[in-house]
mmCIF file with all atom_site columns, C-alpha atoms in Angstrom:
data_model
loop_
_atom_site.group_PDB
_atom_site.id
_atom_site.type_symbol
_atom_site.label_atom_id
_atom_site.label_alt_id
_atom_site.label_comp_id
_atom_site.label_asym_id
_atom_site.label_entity_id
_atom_site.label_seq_id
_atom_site.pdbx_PDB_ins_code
_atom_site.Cartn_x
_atom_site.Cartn_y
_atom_site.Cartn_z
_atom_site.occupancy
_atom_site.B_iso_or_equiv
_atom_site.pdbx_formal_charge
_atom_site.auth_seq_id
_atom_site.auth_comp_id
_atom_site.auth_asym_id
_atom_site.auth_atom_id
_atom_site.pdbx_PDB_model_num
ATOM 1   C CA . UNK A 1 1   ? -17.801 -33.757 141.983 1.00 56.00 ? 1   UNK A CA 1
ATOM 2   C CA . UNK A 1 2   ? -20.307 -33.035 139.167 1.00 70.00 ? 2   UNK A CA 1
ATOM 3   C CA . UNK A 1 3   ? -20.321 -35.193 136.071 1.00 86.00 ? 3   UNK A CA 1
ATOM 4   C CA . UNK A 1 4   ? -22.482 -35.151 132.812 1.00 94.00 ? 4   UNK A CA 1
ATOM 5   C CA . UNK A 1 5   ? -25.926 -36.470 132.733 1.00 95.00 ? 5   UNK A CA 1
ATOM 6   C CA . UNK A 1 6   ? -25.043 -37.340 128.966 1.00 96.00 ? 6   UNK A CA 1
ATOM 7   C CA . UNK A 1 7   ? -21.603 -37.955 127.371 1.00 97.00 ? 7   UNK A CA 1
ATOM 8   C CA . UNK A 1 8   ? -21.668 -38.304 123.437 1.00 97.00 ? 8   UNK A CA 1
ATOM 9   C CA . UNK A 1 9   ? -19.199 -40.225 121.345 1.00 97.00 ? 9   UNK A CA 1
ATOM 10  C CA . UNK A 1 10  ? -18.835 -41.039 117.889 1.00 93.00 ? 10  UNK A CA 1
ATOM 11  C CA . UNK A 1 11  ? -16.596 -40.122 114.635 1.00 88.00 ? 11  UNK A CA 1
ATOM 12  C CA . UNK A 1 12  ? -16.328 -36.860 112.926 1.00 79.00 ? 12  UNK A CA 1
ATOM 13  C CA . UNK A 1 13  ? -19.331 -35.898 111.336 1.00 78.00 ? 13  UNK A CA 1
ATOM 14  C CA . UNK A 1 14  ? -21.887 -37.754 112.789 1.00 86.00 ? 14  UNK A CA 1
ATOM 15  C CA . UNK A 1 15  ? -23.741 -35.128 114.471 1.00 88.00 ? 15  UNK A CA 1
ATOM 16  C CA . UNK A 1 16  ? -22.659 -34.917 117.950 1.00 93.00 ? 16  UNK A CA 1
ATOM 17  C CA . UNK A 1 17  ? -22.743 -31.239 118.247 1.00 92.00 ? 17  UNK A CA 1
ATOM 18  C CA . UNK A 1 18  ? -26.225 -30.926 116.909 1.00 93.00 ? 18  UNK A CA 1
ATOM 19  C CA . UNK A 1 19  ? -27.569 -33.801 118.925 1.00 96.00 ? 19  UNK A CA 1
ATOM 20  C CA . UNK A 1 20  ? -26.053 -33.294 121.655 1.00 97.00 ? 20  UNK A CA 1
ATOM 21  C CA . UNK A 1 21  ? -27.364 -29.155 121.806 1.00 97.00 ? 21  UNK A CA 1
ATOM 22  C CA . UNK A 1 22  ? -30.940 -31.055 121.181 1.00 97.00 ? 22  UNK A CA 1
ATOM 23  C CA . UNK A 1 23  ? -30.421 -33.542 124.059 1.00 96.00 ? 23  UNK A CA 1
ATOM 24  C CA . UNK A 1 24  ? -29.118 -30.366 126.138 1.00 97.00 ? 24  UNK A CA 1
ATOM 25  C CA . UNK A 1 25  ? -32.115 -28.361 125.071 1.00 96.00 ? 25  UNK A CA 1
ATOM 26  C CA . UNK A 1 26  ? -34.689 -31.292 125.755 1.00 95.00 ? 26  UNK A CA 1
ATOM 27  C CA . UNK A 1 27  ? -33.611 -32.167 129.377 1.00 95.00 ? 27  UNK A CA 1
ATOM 28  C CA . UNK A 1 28  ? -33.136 -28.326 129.986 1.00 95.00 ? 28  UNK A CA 1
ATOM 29  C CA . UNK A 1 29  ? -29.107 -28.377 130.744 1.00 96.00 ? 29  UNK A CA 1
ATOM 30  C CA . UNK A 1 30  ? -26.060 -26.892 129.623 1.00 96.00 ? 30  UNK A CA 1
ATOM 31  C CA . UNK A 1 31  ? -24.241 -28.093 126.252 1.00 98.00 ? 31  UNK A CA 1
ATOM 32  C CA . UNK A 1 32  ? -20.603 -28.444 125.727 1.00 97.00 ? 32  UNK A CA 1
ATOM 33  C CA . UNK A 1 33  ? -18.051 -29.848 123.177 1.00 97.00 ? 33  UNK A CA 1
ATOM 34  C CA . UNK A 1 34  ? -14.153 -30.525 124.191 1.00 96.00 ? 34  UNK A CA 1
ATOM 35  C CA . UNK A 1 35  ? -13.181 -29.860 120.703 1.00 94.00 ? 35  UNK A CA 1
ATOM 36  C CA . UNK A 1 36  ? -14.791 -26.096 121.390 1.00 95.00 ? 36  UNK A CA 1
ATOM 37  C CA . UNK A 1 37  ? -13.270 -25.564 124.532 1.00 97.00 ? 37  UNK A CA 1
ATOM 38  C CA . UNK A 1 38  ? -9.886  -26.663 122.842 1.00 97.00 ? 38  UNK A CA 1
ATOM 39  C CA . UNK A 1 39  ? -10.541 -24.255 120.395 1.00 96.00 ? 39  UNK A CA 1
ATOM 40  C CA . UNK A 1 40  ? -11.262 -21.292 122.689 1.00 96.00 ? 40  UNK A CA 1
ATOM 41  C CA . UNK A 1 41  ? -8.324  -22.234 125.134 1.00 96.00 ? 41  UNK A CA 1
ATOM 42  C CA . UNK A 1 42  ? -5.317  -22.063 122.014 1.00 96.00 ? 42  UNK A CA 1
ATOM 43  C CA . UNK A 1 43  ? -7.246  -19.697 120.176 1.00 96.00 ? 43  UNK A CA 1
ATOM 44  C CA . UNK A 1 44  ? -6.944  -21.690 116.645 1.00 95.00 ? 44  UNK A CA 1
ATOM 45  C CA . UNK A 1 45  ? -8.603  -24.427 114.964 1.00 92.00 ? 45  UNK A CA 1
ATOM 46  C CA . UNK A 1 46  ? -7.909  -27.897 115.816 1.00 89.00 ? 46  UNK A CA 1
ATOM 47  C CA . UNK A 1 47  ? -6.834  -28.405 111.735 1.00 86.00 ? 47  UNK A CA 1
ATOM 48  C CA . UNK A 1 48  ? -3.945  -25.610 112.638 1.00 91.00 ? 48  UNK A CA 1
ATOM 49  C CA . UNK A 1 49  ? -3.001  -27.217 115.949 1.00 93.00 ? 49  UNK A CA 1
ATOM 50  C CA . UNK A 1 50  ? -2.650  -30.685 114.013 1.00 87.00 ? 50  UNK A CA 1
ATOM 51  C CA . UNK A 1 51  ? -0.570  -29.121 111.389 1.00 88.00 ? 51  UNK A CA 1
ATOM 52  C CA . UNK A 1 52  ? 1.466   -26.337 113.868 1.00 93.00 ? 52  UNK A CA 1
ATOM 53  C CA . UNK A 1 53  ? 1.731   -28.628 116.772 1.00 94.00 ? 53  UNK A CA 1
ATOM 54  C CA . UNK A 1 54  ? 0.802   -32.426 115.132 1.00 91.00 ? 54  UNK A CA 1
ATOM 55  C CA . UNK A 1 55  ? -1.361  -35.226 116.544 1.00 89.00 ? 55  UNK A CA 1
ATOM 56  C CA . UNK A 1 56  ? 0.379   -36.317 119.961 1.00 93.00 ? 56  UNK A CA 1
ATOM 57  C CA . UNK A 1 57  ? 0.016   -32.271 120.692 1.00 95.00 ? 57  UNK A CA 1
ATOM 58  C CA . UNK A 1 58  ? -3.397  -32.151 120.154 1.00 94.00 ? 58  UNK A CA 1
ATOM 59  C CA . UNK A 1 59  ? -4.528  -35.437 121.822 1.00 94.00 ? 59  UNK A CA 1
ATOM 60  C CA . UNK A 1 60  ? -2.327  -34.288 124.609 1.00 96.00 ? 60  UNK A CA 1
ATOM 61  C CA . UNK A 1 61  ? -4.408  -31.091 124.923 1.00 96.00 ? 61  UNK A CA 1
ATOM 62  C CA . UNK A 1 62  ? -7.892  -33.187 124.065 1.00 95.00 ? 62  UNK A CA 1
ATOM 63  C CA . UNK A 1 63  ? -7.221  -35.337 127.396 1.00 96.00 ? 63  UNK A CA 1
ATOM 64  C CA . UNK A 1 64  ? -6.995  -32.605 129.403 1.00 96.00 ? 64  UNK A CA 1
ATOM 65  C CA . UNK A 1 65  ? -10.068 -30.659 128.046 1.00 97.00 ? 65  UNK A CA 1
ATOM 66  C CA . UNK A 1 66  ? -12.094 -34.387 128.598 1.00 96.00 ? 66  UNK A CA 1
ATOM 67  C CA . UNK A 1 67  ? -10.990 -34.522 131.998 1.00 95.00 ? 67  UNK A CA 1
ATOM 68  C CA . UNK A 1 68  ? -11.732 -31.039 132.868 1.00 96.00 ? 68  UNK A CA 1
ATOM 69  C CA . UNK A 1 69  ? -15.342 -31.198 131.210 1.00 96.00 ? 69  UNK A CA 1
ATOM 70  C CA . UNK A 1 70  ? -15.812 -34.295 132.799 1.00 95.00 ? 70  UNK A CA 1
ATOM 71  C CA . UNK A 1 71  ? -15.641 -33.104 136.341 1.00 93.00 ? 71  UNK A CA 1
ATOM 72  C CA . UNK A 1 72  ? -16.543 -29.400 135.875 1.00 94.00 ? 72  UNK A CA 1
ATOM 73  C CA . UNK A 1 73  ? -20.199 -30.149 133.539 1.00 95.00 ? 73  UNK A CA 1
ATOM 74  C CA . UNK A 1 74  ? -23.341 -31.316 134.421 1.00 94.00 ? 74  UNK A CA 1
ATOM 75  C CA . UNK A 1 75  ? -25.019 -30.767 130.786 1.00 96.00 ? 75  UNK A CA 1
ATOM 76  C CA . UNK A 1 76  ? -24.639 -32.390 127.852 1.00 97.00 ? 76  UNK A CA 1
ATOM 77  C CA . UNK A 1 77  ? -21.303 -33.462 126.853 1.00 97.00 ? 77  UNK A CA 1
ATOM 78  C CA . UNK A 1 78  ? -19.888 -34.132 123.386 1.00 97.00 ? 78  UNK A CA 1
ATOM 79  C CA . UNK A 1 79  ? -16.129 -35.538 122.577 1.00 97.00 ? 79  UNK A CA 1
ATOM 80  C CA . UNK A 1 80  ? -14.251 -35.064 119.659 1.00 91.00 ? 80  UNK A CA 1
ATOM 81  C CA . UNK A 1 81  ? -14.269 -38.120 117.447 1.00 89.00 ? 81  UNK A CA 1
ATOM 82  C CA . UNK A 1 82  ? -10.644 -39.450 118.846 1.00 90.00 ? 82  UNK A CA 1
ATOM 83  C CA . UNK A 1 83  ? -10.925 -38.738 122.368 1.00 94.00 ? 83  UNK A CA 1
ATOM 84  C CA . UNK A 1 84  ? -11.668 -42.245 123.057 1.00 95.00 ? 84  UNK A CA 1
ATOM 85  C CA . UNK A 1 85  ? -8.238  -43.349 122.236 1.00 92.00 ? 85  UNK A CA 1
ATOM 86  C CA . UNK A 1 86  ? -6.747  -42.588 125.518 1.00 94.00 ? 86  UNK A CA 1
ATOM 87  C CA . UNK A 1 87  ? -6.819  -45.119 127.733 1.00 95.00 ? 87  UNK A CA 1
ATOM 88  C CA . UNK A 1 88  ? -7.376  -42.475 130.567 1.00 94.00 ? 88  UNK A CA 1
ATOM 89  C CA . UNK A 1 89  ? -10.468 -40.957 128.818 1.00 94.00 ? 89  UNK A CA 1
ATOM 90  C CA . UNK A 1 90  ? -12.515 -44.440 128.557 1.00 95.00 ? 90  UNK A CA 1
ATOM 91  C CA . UNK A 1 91  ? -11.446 -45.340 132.249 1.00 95.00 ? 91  UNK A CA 1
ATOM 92  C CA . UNK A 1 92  ? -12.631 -41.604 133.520 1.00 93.00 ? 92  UNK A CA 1
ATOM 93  C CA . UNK A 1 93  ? -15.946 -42.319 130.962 1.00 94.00 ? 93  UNK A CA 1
ATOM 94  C CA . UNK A 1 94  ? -16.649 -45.564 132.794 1.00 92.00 ? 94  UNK A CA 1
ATOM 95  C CA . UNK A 1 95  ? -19.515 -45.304 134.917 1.00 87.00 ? 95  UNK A CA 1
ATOM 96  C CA . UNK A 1 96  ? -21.390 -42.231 132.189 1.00 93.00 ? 96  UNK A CA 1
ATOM 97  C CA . UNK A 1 97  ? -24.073 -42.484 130.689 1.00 94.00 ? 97  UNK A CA 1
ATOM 98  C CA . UNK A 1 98  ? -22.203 -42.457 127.027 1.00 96.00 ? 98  UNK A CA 1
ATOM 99  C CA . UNK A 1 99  ? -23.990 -43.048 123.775 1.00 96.00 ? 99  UNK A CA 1
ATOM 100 C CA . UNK A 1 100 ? -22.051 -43.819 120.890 1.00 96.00 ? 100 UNK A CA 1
ATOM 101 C CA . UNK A 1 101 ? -23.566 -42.080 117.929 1.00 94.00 ? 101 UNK A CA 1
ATOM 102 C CA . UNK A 1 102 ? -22.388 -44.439 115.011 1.00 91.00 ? 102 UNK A CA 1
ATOM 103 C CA . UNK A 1 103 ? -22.688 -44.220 110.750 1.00 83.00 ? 103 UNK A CA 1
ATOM 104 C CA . UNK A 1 104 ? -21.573 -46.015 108.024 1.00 76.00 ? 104 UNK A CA 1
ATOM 105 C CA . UNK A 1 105 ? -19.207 -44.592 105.210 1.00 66.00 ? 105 UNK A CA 1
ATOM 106 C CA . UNK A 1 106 ? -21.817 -44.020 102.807 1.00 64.00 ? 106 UNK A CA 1
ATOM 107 C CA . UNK A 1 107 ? -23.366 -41.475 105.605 1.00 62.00 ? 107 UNK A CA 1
ATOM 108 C CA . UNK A 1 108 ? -20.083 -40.023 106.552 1.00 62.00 ? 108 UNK A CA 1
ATOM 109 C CA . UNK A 1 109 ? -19.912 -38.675 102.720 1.00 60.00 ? 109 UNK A CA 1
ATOM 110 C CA . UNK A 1 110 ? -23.452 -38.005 102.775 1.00 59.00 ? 110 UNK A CA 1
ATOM 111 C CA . UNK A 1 111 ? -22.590 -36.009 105.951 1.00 54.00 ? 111 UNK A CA 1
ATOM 112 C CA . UNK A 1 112 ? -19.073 -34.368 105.827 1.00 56.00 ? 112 UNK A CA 1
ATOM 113 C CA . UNK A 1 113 ? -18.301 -34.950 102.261 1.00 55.00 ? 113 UNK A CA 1
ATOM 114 C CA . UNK A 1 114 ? -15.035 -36.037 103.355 1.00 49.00 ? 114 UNK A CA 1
ATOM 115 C CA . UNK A 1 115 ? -13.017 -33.399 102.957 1.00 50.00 ? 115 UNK A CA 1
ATOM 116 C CA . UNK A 1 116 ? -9.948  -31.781 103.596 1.00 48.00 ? 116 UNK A CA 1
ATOM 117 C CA . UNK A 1 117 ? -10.943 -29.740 106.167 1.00 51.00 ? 117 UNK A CA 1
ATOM 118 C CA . UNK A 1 118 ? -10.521 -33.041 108.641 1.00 53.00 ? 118 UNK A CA 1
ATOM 119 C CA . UNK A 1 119 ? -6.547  -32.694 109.257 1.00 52.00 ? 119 UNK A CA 1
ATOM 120 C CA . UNK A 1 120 ? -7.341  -37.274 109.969 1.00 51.00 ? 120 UNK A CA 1
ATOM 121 C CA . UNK A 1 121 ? -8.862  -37.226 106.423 1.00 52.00 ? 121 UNK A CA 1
ATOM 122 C CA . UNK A 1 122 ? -6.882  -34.995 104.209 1.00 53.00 ? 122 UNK A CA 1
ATOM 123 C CA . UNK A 1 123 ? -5.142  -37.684 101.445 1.00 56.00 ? 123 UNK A CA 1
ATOM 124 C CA . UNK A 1 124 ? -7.475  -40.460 100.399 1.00 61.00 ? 124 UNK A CA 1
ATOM 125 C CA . UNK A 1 125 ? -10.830 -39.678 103.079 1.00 63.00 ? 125 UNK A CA 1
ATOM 126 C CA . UNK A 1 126 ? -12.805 -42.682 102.184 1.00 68.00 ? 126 UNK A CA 1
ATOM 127 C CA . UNK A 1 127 ? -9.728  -44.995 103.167 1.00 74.00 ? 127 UNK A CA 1
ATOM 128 C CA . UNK A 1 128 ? -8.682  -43.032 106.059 1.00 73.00 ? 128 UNK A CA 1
ATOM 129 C CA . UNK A 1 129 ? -12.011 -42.742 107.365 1.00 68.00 ? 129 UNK A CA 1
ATOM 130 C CA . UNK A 1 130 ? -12.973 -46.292 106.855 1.00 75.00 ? 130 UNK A CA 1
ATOM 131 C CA . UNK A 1 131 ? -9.473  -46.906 108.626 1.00 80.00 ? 131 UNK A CA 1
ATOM 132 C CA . UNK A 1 132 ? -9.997  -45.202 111.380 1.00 78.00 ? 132 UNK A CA 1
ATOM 133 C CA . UNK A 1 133 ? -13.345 -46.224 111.996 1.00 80.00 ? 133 UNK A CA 1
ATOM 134 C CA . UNK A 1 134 ? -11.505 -49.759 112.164 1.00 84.00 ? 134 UNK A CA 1
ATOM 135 C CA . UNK A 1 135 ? -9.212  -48.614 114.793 1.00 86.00 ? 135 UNK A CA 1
ATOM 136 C CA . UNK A 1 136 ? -11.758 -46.519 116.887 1.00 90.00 ? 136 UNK A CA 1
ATOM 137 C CA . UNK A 1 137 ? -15.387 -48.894 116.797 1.00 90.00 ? 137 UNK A CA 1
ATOM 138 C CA . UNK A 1 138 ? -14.195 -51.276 119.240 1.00 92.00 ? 138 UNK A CA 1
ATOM 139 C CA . UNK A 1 139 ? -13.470 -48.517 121.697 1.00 95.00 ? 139 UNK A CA 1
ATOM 140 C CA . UNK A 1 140 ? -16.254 -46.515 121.150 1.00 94.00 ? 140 UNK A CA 1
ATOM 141 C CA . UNK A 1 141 ? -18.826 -49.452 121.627 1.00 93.00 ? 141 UNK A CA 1
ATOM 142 C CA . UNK A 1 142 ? -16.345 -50.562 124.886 1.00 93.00 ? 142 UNK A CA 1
ATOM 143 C CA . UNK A 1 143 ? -16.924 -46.799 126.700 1.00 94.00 ? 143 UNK A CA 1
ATOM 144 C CA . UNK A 1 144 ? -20.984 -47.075 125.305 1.00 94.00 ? 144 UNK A CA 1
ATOM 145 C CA . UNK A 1 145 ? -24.125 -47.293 127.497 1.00 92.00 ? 145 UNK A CA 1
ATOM 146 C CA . UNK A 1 146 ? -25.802 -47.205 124.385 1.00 94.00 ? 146 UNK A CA 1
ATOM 147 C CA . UNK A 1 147 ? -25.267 -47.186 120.634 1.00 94.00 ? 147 UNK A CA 1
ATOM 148 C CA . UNK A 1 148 ? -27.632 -45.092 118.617 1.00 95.00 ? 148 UNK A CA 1
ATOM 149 C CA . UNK A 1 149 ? -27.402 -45.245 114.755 1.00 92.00 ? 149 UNK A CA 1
ATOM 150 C CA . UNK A 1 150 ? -27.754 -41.948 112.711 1.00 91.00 ? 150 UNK A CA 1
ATOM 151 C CA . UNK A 1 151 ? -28.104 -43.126 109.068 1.00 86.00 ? 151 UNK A CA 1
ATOM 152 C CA . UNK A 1 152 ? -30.658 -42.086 107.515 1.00 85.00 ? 152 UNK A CA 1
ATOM 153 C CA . UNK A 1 153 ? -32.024 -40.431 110.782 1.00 91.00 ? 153 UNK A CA 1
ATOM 154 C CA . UNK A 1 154 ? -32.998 -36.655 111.277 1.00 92.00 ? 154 UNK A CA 1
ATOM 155 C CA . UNK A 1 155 ? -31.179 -35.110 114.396 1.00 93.00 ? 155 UNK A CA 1
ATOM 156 C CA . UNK A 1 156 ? -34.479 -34.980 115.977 1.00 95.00 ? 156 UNK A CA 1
ATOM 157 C CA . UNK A 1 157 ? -34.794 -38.968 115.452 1.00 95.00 ? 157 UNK A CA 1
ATOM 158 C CA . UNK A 1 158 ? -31.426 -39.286 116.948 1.00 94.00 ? 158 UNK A CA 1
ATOM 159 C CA . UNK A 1 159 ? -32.486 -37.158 120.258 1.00 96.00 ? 159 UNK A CA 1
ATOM 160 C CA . UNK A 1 160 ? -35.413 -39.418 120.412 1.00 95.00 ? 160 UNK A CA 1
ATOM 161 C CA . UNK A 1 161 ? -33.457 -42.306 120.204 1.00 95.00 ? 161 UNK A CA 1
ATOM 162 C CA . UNK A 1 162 ? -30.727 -41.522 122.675 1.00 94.00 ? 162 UNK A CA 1
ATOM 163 C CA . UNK A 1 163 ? -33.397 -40.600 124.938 1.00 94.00 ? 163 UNK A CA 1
ATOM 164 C CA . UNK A 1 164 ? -34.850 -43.735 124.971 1.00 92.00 ? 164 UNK A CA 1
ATOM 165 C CA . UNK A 1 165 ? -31.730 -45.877 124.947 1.00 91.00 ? 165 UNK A CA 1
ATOM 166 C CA . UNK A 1 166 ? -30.900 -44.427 127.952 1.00 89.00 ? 166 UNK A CA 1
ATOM 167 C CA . UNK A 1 167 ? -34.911 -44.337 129.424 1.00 83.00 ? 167 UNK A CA 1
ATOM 168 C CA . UNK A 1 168 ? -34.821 -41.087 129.350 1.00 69.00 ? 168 UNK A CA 1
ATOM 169 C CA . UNK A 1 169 ? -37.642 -40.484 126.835 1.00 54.00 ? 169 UNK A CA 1
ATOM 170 C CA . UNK A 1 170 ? -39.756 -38.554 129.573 1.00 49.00 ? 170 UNK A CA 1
ATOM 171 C CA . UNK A 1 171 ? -37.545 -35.501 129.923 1.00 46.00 ? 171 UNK A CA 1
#
């Protein structure tokens, strides 16, 4: 059974995509992103699935993209920002190499200005984000080999950093 040599956590908006294709492109593996393959497998956005289908639809379909990509890649792996909710997911992500890419509010509307296009933000963002970065930062730093800050950080800086969190720098 194959498993990634990096899986990347974190909320929406805090660069896990273009990290993670960095981190891919540094140790010279494959990239992949759940919330992509979710995307490609219904053939509609996650936003429509939330709002067709609702939340317990879409995390049902999320754990079953994480546990695919989980055994099928040996790249780079990135999760959507709630995958870690499922108690399933953070057992199957013990024993990764997971870094949890974290940022503060003020980055997150730096970053993502918050909108509407986040079905999780779409009345009052900055109180629903801040919310469910309440629910979510215990769980993400519980599945984490390694927690890498982004504020303030080019994606480049991130790489670096998760590379050397996990003593990987000479890749």
């Amino acid at each position: 059974m194959s498993s990634p040599v990096i899986v990347l956590v974190g909320p929406m908006g805090v660069g896990k995509s273009t990290v993670g294709q960095l981190l891919a492109e540094r140790l010279g593996v494959g990239y992949r992103d759940t919330d992509d393959d979710i995307v490609t497998a219904e053939g509609r956005t996650i936003a429509d699935i939330f709002v067709d289908d609702g939340e317990p639809a879409f995390r049902a379909l999320e754990k079953r993209a994480v546990r695919a990509a989980l055994t099928e890649h040996e790249g780079v792996l990135a999760l959507g920002g709630g995958a870690i909710l499922d108690p399933g997911t953070r057992e199957l992500l013990a024993g990764q190499r997971v870094v949890y890419l974290s940022m503060d509010i003020e980055e997150a509307v730096k970053r993502t200005g918050l909108n509407a296009a986040r079905p999780l933000l779409a009345v009052n963002p900055r109180k629903q984000w801040r919310e469910l970065m309440e629910a979510r930062r215990h769980l993400y730093e519980e599945t984490a080999t390694a927690v890498v800050p982004t504020d303030g950080r080019t994606p480049e800086e991130v790489t670096e950093a998760a590379l050397n969190a996990l003593e990987l720098k000479d890749a």
